[in-house]
Tab-separated table of C-alpha atoms in Angstrom:
chain	number	residue	atom	x	y	z
B	1	MET	CA	19.374	28.480	52.371
B	2	ASP	CA	16.910	31.311	52.972
B	3	VAL	CA	14.437	31.135	55.851
B	4	TYR	CA	11.470	33.455	56.330
B	5	ILE	CA	9.651	33.566	59.662
B	6	ILE	CA	6.314	35.299	59.961
B	7	ASP	CA	4.911	35.688	63.459
B	8	PHE	CA	1.219	36.547	63.277
B	9	ASN	CA	1.225	37.195	67.043
B	10	LYS	CA	3.767	39.977	66.760
B	11	ASP	CA	1.129	42.686	67.282
B	12	ASN	CA	-0.677	40.689	69.991
B	13	ARG	CA	-3.811	40.448	67.893
B	14	LYS	CA	-6.268	37.776	68.967
B	15	ASN	CA	-7.917	37.098	65.601
B	16	PHE	CA	-4.939	35.361	64.016
B	17	LYS	CA	-5.888	31.773	64.863
B	18	ASN	CA	-5.060	29.521	61.877
B	19	MET	CA	-3.651	32.462	59.900
B	20	PRO	CA	-0.323	30.771	59.113
B	21	LYS	CA	-2.048	27.776	57.541
B	22	LYS	CA	-4.707	29.853	55.820
B	23	TYR	CA	-2.268	32.262	54.173
B	24	SER	CA	0.831	30.086	53.776
B	25	ARG	CA	0.246	29.546	50.027
B	26	VAL	CA	-0.394	33.253	49.422
B	27	ILE	CA	2.826	34.191	51.227
B	28	LEU	CA	4.723	31.387	49.455
B	29	LYS	CA	3.544	32.607	46.056
B	30	PHE	CA	4.500	36.185	46.975
B	31	LEU	CA	8.029	35.158	48.053
B	32	LEU	CA	8.514	32.977	44.974
B	33	ASN	CA	7.493	35.835	42.706
B	34	LYS	CA	9.077	38.858	44.386
B	35	ILE	CA	12.275	37.329	45.801
B	36	TYR	CA	13.054	34.484	43.383
B	37	ASN	CA	11.330	35.741	40.203
B	38	LYS	CA	9.379	32.477	39.947
B	39	ASN	CA	5.809	32.585	38.745
B	40	ASP	CA	5.429	28.804	38.579
B	41	GLU	CA	2.196	27.051	39.444
B	42	ILE	CA	2.277	25.537	42.927
B	43	LEU	CA	1.614	21.832	42.570
B	44	GLU	CA	1.017	19.248	45.286
B	45	ASN	CA	2.183	15.686	45.913
B	46	ASN	CA	0.735	13.890	48.957
B	47	GLY	CA	-0.120	17.232	50.553
B	48	LYS	CA	3.375	18.675	50.037
B	49	PRO	CA	3.524	21.727	47.767
B	50	TYR	CA	6.263	22.061	45.146
B	51	ILE	CA	7.076	23.814	41.879
B	52	LYS	CA	8.768	22.470	38.765
B	53	SER	CA	12.028	24.322	39.279
B	54	ASP	CA	15.555	24.026	40.618
B	55	LEU	CA	14.330	25.888	43.716
B	56	HIS	CA	13.061	23.756	46.604
B	57	PHE	CA	11.085	24.944	49.603
B	58	SER	CA	9.478	23.699	52.779
B	59	ILE	CA	6.646	25.194	54.839
B	60	SER	CA	5.827	24.683	58.501
B	61	HIS	CA	3.423	26.393	60.861
B	62	SER	CA	2.690	26.102	64.553
B	63	ASN	CA	0.408	28.272	66.651
B	64	ASN	CA	0.514	31.614	64.872
B	65	THR	CA	3.970	31.319	63.329
B	66	LEU	CA	4.759	30.451	59.722
B	67	VAL	CA	8.212	29.418	58.476
B	68	ILE	CA	9.161	28.991	54.820
B	69	ALA	CA	12.655	27.827	53.839
B	70	PHE	CA	14.138	27.872	50.311
B	71	ASP	CA	17.228	26.162	48.931
B	72	LYS	CA	18.678	24.756	45.695
B	73	ALA	CA	18.719	21.278	47.304
B	74	GLU	CA	15.844	19.290	48.786
B	75	ILE	CA	14.962	20.873	52.104
B	76	GLY	CA	12.729	20.181	55.073
B	77	ILE	CA	11.856	22.438	57.980
B	78	ASP	CA	9.576	21.923	60.956
B	79	ILE	CA	8.638	24.172	63.834
B	80	GLU	CA	6.698	23.232	66.912
B	81	TYR	CA	5.829	25.252	69.971
B	82	LEU	CA	6.728	23.488	73.180
B	83	LYS	CA	3.729	22.241	75.117
B	84	PRO	CA	3.069	19.447	77.594
B	85	ARG	CA	2.835	16.038	75.906
B	86	ASN	CA	3.232	12.364	76.723
B	87	TYR	CA	6.872	12.212	75.607
B	88	LYS	CA	7.354	8.579	76.637
B	89	GLN	CA	4.403	7.533	74.477
B	90	MET	CA	5.751	9.556	71.535
B	91	LEU	CA	9.196	7.934	71.850
B	92	ASP	CA	7.612	4.464	72.118
B	93	PHE	CA	5.713	5.216	68.892
B	94	MET	CA	9.017	6.155	67.207
B	95	GLY	CA	10.634	2.923	68.405
B	96	VAL	CA	12.738	4.508	71.153
B	97	LYS	CA	12.252	2.605	74.410
B	98	CYS	CA	12.546	4.443	77.734
B	99	LYS	CA	12.091	2.923	81.165
B	100	ASP	CA	11.203	6.144	82.983
B	101	ASP	CA	9.035	9.129	82.271
B	102	ILE	CA	10.956	11.553	80.134
B	103	THR	CA	11.174	15.308	80.547
B	104	GLN	CA	10.445	17.765	77.785
B	105	GLU	CA	14.124	18.805	77.762
B	106	ASN	CA	15.361	15.212	77.393
B	107	PHE	CA	12.791	14.468	74.689
B	108	TYR	CA	14.087	17.265	72.484
B	109	LYS	CA	17.689	16.213	73.123
B	110	ILE	CA	16.849	12.722	71.840
């Protein structure tokens, strides 16, 4: 598995809002071409990009960070910056019942 992380905040620039999402396909196409010698058309199925190849990839972005992972097998990657949320409500939605309020640390352990 190969994982590429691009942090658009690295230079502390303020104008990078939504850059990972905006340029994710451009960067994906660049990596496919230059690293994997693939010039395949990027197709889409239910919002998930793919190519007709033995190479699989997954894209995730959060805040100003973009992550793209590649592998020969089906792959999925997700990144999320930690921020305050209603963790109990999220767990209830996922079918996990909790009696007490749950901390951010415990939520991510579950």
